JSON list of C-alpha atoms in Angstrom, two decimals:
[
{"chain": "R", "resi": 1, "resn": "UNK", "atom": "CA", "xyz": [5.87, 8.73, 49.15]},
{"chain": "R", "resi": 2, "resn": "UNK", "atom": "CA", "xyz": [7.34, 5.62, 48.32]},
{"chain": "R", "resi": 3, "resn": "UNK", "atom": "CA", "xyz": [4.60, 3.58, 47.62]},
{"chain": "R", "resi": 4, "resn": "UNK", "atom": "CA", "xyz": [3.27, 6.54, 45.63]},
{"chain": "R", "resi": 5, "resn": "UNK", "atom": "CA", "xyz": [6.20, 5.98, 43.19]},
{"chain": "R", "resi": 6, "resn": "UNK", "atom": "CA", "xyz": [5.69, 2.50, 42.95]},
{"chain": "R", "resi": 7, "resn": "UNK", "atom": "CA", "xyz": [2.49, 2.42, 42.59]},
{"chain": "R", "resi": 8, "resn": "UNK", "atom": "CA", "xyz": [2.79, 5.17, 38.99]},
{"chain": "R", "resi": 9, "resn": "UNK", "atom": "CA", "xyz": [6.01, 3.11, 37.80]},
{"chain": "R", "resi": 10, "resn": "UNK", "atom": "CA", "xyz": [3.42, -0.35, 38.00]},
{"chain": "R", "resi": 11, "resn": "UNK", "atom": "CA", "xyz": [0.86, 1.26, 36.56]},
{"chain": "R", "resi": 12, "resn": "UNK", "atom": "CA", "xyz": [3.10, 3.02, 33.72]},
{"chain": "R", "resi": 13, "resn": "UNK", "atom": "CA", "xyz": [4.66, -0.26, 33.27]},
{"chain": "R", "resi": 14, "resn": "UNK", "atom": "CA", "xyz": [1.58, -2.28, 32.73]},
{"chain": "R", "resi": 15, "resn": "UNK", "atom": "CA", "xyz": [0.30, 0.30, 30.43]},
{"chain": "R", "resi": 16, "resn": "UNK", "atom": "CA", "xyz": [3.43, 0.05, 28.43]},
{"chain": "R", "resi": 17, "resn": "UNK", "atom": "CA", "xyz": [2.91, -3.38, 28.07]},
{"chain": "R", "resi": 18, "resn": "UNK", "atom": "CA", "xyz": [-0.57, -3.29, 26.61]},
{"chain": "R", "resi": 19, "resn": "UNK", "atom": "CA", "xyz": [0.50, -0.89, 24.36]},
{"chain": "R", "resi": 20, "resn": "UNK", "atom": "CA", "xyz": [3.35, -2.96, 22.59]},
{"chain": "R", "resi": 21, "resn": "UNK", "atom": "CA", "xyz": [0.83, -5.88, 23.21]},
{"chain": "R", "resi": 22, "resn": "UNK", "atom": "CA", "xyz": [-1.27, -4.41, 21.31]},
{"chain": "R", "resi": 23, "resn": "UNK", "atom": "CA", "xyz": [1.05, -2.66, 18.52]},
{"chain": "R", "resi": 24, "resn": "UNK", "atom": "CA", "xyz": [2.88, -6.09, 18.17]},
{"chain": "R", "resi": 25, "resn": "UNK", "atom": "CA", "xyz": [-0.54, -8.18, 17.39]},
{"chain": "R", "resi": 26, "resn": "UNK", "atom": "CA", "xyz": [-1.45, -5.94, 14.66]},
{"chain": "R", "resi": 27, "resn": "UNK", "atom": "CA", "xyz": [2.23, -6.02, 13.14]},
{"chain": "R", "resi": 28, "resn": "UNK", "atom": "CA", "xyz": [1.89, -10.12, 13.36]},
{"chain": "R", "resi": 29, "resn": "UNK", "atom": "CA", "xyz": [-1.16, -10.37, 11.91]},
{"chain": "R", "resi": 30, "resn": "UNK", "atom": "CA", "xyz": [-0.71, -8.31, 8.44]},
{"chain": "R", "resi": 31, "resn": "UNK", "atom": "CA", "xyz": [-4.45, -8.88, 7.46]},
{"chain": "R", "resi": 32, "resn": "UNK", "atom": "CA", "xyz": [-5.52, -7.56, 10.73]},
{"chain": "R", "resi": 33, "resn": "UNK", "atom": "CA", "xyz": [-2.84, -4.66, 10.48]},
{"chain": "R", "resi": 34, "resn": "UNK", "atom": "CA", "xyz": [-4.18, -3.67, 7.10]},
{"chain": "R", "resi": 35, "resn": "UNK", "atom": "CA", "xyz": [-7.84, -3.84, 8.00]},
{"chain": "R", "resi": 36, "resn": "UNK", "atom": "CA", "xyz": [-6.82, -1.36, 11.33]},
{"chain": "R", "resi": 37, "resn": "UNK", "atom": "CA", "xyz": [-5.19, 0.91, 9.20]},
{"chain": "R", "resi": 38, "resn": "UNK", "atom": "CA", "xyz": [-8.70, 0.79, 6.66]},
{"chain": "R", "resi": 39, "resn": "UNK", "atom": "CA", "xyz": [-11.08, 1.63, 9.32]},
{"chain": "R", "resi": 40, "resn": "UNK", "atom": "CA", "xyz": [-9.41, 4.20, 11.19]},
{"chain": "R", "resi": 41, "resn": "UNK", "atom": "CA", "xyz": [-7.29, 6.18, 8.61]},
{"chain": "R", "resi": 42, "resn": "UNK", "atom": "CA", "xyz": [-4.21, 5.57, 10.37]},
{"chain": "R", "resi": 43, "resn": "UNK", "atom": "CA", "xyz": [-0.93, 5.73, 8.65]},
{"chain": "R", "resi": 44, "resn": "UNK", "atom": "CA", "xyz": [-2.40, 7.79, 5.50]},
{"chain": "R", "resi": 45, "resn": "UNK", "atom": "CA", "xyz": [-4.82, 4.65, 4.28]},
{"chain": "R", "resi": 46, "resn": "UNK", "atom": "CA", "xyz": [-5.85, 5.27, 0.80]},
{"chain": "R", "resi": 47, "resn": "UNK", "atom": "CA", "xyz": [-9.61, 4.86, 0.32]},
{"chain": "R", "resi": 48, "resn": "UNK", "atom": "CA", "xyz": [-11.07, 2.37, -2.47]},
{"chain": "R", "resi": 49, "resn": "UNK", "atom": "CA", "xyz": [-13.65, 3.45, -5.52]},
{"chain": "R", "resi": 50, "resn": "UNK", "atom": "CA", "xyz": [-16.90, 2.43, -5.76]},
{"chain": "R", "resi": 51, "resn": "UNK", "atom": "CA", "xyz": [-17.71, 0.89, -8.90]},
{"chain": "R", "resi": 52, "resn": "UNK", "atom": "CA", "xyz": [-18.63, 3.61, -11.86]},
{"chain": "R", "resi": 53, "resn": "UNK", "atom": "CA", "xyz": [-17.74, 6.96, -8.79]},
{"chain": "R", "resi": 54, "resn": "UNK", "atom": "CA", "xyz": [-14.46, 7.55, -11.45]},
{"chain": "R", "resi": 55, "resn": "UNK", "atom": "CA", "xyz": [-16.70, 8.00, -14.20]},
{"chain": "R", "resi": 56, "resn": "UNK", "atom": "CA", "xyz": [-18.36, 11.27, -12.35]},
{"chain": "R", "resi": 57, "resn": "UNK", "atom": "CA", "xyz": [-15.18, 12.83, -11.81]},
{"chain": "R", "resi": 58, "resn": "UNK", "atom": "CA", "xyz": [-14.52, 16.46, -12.53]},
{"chain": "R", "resi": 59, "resn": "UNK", "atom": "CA", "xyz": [-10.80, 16.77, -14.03]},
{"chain": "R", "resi": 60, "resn": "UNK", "atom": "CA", "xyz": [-9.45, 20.23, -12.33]},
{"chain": "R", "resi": 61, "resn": "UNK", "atom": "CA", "xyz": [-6.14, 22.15, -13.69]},
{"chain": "R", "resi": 62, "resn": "UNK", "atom": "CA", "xyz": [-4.33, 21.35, -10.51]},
{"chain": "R", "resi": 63, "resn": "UNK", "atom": "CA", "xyz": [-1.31, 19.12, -11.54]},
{"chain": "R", "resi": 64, "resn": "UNK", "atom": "CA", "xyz": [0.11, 16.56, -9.09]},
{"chain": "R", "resi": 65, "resn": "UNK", "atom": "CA", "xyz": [2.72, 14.32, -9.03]},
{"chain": "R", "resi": 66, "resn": "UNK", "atom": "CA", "xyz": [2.32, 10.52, -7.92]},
{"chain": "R", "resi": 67, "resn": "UNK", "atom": "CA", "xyz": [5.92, 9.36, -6.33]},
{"chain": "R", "resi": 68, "resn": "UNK", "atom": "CA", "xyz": [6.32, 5.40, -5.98]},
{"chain": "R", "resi": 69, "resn": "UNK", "atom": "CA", "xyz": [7.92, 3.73, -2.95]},
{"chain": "R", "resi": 70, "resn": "UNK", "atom": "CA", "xyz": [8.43, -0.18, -2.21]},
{"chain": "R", "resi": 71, "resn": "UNK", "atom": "CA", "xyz": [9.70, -2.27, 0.76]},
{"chain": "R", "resi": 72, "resn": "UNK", "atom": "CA", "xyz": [9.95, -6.06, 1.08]},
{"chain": "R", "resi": 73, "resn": "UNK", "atom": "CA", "xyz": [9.50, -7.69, 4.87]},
{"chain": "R", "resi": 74, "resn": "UNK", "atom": "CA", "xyz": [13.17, -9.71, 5.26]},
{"chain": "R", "resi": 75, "resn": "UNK", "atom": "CA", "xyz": [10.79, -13.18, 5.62]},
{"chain": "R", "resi": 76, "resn": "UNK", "atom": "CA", "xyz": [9.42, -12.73, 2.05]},
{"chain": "R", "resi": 77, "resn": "UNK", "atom": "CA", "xyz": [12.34, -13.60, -0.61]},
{"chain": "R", "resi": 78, "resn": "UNK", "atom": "CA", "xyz": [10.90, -11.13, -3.26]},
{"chain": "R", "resi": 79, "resn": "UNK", "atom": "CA", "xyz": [12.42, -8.68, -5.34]},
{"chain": "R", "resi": 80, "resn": "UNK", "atom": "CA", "xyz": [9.60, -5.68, -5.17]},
{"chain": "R", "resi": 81, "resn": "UNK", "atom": "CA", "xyz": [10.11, -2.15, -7.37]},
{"chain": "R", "resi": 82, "resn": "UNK", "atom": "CA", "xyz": [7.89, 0.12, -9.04]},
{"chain": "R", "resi": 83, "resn": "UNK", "atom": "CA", "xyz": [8.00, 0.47, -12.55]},
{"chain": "R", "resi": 84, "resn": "UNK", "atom": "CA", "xyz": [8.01, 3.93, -12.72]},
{"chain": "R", "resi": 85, "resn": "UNK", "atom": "CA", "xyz": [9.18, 6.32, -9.77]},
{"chain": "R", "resi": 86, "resn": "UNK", "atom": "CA", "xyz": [6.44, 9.09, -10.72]},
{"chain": "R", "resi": 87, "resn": "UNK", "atom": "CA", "xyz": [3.98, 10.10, -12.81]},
{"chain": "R", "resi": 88, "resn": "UNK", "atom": "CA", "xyz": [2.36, 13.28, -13.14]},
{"chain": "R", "resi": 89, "resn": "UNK", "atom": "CA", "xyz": [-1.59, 14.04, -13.26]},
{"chain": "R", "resi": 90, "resn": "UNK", "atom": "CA", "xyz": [-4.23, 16.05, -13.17]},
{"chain": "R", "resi": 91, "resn": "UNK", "atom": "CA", "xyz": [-6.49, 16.03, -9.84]},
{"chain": "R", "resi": 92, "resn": "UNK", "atom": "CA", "xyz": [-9.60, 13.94, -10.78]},
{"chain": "R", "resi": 93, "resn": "UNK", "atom": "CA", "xyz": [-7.22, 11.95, -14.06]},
{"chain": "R", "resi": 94, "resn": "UNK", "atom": "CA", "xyz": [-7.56, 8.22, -13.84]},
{"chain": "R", "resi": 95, "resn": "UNK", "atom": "CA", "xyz": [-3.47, 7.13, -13.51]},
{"chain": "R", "resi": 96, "resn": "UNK", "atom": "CA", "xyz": [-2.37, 4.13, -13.74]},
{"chain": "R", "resi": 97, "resn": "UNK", "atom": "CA", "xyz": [1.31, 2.61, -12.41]},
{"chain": "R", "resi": 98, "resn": "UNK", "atom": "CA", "xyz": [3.06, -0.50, -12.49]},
{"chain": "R", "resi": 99, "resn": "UNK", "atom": "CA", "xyz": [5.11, -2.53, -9.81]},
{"chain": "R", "resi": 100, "resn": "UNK", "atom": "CA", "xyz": [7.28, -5.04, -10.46]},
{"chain": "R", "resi": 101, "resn": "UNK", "atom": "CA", "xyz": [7.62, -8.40, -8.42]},
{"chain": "R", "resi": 102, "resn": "UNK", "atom": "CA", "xyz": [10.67, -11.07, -8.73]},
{"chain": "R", "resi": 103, "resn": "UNK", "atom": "CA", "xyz": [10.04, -14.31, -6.32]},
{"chain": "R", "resi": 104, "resn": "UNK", "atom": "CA", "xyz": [14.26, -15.31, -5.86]},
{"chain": "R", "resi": 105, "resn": "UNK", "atom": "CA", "xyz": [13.45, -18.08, -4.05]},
{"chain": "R", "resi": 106, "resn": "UNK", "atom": "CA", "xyz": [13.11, -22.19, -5.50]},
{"chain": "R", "resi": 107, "resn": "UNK", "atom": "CA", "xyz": [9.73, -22.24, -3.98]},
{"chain": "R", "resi": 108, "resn": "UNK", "atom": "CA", "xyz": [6.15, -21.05, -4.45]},
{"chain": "R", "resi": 109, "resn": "UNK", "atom": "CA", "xyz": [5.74, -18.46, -2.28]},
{"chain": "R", "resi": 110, "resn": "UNK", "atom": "CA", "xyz": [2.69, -16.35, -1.12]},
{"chain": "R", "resi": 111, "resn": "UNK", "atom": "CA", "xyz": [3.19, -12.64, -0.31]},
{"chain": "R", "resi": 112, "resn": "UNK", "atom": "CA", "xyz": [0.53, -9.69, 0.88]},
{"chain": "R", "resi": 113, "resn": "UNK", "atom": "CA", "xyz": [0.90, -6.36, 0.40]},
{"chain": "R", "resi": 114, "resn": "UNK", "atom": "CA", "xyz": [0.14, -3.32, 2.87]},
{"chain": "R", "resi": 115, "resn": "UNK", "atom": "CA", "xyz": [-0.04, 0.36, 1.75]},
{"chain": "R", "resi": 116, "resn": "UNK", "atom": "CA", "xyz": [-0.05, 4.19, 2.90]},
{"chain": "R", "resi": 117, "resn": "UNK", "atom": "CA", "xyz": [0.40, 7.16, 1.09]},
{"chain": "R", "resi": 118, "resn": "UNK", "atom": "CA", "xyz": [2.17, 10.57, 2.56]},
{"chain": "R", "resi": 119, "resn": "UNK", "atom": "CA", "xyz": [1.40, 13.79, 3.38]},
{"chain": "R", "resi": 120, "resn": "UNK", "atom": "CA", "xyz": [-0.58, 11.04, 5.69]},
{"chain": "R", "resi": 121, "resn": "UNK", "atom": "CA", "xyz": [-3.51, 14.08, 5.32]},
{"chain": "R", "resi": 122, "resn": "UNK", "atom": "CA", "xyz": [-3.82, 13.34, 1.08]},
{"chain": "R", "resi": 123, "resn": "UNK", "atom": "CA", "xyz": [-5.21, 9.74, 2.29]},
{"chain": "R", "resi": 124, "resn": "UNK", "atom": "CA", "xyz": [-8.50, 10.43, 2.58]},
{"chain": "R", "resi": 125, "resn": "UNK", "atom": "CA", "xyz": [-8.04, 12.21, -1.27]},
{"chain": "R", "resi": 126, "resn": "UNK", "atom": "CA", "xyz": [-6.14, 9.56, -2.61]},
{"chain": "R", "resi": 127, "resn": "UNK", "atom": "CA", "xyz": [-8.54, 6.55, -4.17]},
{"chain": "R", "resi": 128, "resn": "UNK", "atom": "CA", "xyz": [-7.61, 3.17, -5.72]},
{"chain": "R", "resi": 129, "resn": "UNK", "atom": "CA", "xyz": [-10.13, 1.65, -8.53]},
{"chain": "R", "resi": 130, "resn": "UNK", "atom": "CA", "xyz": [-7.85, -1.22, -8.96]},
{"chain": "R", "resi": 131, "resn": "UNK", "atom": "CA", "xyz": [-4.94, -3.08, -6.96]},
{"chain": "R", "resi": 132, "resn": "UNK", "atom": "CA", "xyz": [-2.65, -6.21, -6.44]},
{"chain": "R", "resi": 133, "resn": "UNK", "atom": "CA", "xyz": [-3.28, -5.23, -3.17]},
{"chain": "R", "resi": 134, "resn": "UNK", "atom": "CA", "xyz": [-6.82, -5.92, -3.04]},
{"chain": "R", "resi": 135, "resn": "UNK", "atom": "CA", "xyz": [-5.72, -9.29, -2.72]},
{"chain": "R", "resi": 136, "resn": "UNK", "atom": "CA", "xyz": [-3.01, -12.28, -2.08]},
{"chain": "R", "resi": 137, "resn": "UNK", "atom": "CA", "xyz": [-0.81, -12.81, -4.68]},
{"chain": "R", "resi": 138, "resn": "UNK", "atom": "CA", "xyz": [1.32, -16.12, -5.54]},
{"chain": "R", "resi": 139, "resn": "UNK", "atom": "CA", "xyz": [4.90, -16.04, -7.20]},
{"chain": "R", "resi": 140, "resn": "UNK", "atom": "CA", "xyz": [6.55, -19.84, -8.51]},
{"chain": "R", "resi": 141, "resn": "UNK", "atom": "CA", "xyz": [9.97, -20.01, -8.26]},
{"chain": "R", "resi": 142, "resn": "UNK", "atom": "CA", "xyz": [12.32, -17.46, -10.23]},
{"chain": "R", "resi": 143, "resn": "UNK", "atom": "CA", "xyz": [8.23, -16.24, -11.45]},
{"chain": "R", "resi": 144, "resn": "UNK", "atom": "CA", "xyz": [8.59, -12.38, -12.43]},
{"chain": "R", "resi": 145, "resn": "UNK", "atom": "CA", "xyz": [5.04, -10.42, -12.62]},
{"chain": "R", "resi": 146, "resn": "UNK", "atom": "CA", "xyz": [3.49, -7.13, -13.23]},
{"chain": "R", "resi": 147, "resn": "UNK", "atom": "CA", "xyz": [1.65, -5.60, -10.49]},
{"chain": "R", "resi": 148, "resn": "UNK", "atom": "CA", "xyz": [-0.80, -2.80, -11.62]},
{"chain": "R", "resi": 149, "resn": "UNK", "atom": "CA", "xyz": [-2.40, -0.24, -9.68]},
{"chain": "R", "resi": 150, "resn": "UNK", "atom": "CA", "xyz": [-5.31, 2.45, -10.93]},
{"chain": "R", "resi": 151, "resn": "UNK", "atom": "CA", "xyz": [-6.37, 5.23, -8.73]},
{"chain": "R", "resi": 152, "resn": "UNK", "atom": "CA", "xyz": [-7.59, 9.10, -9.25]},
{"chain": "R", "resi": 153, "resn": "UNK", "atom": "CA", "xyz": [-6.68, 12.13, -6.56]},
{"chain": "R", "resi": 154, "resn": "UNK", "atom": "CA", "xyz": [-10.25, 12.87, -5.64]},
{"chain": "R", "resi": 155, "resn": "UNK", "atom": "CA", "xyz": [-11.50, 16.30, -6.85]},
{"chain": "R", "resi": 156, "resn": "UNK", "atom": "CA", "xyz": [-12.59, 17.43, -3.59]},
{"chain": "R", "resi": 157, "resn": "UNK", "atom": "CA", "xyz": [-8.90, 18.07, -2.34]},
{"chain": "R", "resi": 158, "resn": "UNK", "atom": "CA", "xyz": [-9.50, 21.41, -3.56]},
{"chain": "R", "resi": 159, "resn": "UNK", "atom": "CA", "xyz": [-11.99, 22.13, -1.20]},
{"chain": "R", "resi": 160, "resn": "UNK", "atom": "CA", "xyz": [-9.75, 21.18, 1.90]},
{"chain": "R", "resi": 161, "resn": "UNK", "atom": "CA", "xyz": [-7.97, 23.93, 2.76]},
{"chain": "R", "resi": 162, "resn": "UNK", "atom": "CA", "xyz": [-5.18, 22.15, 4.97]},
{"chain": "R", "resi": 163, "resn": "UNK", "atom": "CA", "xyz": [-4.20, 20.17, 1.23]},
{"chain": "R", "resi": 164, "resn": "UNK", "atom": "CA", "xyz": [-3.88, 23.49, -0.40]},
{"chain": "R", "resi": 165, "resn": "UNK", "atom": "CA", "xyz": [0.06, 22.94, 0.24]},
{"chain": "R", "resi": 166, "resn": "UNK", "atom": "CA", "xyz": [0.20, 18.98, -1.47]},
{"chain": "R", "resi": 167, "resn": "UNK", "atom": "CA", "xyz": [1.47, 19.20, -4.56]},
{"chain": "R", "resi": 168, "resn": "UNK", "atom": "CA", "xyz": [2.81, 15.67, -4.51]},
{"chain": "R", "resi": 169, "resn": "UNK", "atom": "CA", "xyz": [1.84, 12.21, -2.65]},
{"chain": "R", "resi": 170, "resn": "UNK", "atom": "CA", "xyz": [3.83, 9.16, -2.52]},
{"chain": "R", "resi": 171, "resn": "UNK", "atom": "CA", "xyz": [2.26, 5.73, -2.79]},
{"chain": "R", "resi": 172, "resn": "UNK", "atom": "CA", "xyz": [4.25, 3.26, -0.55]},
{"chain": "R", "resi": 173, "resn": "UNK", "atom": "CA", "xyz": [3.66, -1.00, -0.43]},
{"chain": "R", "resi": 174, "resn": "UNK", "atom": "CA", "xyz": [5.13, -2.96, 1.65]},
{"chain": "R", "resi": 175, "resn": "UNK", "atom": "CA", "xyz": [5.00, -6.80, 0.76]},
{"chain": "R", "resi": 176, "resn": "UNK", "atom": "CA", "xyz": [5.33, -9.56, 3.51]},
{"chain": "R", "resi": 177, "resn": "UNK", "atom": "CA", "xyz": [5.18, -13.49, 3.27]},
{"chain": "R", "resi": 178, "resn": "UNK", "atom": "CA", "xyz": [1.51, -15.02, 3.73]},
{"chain": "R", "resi": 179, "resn": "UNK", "atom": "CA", "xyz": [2.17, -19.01, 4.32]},
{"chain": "R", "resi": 180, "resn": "UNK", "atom": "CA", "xyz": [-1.46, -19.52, 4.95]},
{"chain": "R", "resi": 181, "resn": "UNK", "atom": "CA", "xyz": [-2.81, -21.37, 1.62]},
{"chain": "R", "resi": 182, "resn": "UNK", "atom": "CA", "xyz": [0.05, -21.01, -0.17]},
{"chain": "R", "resi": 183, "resn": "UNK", "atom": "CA", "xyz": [-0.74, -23.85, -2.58]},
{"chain": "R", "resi": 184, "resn": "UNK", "atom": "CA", "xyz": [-3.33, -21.67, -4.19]},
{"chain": "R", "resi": 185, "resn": "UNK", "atom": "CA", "xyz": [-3.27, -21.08, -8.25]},
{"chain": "R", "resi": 186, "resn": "UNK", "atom": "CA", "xyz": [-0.68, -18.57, -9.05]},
{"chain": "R", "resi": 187, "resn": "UNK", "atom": "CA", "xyz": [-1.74, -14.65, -9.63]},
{"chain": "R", "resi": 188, "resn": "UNK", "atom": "CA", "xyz": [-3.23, -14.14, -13.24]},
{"chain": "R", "resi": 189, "resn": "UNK", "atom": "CA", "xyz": [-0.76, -10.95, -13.05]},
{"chain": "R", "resi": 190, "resn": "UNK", "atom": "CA", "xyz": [1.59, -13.14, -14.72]},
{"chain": "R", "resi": 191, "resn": "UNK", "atom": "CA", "xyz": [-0.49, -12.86, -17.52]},
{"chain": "R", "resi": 192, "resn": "UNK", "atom": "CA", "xyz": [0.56, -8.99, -17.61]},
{"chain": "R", "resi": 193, "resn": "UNK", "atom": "CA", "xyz": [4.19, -9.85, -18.24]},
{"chain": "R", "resi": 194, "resn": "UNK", "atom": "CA", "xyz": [4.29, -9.05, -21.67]},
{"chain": "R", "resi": 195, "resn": "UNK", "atom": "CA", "xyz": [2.74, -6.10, -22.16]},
{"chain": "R", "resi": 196, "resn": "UNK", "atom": "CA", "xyz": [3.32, -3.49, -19.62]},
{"chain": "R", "resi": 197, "resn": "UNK", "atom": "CA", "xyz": [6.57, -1.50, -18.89]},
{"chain": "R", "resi": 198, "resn": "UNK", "atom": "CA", "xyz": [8.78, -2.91, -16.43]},
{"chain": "R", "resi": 199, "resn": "UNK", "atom": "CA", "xyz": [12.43, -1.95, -14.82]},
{"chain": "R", "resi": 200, "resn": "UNK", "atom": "CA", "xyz": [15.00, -4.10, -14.65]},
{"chain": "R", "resi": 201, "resn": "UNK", "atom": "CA", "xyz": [15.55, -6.26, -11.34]},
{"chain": "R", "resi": 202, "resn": "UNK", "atom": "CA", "xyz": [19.37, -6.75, -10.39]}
]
């Protein structure tokens, strides 16, 4: 009997240890995180628009509301809000929202975003034409820039009968630090700056 037991509390404890393994690679390696979370759907992973599929879109009468949530990684000295906390839509209406970035530090600095939206089930509804996320982006020192972010609810939500219930879905980012090639050109979102609404960073 003893050996029994020892035998299950090695084998649960070398299981245990593959999963964290495992967990903790994907957490260290953002990219690789992000691209998980793409393929398999996991953590309410928004899905991306092919090029012209918005301009098919059936508008409905269903109204939903689009909440905003941000989070900065304690390695990456940023200052990271959204804009706006919500905006309200109709299911199929092109929105568009804007995030705002502050880099506090006195040195260029590279940062990479990760996303999810919840209900985790609106995920496979929720579709981004544009994104900062899509790619790196690159703040100088004290550098303050507009992040925007385009997406649609995709009409055929109304056909799932498990999102009858969703009336609103929150769109969350997390940014970390990305020191790989961090002496590439800063993000052209600067260029934003001037013309789109922003909040206040304390």
């Amino acid at each position: 009997m003893a050996t029994s037991v020892n035998k299950n509390t090695r084998v649960a404890l070398v299981l245990g240890g593959l999963v964290c393994g495992m967990v903790g690679l994907a957490f260290a390696s953002v990219p690789l995180y992000r691209l998980f979370c793409q393929v398999t759907g996991f953590g309410g992973t928004t899905q991306v628009s092919e090029a012209g599929a918005e301009d098919n879109l059936v508008v409905s009468d269903r109204d939903m509301t689009i909440r905003f949530d941000s989070t900065v990684n304690g390695d990456l000295p940023w200052k990271f809000k959204p804009a706006q906390r919500a905006v309200d839509l109709k299911v199929g209406e092109e929105g568009i929202a804007f995030y705002r970035a502050k880099n506090t530090s006195d040195k260029k600095v590279k940062g990479v975003a990760t996303f999810n939206v919840t209900p985790l089930k609106a995920g496979q509804y929720f579709v981004k034409i544009d994104c900062f996320c899509f790619s790196e982006q690159t703040l100088l020192p004290g550098q303050e820039v507009d992040m925007p972010v385009t997406f649609y609810v995709d009409p055929e939500i109304e056909n799932d009968p498990n999102l009858s219930d969703v009336k609103t879905i929150t769109l969350s980012y997390t940014f970390f630090r990305d020191d790989e090639e961090e002496g590439q050109e800063v993000s052209d979102l600067s260029n934003n700056a001037g013309s789109n609404p922003v909040i206040e960073i304390n």
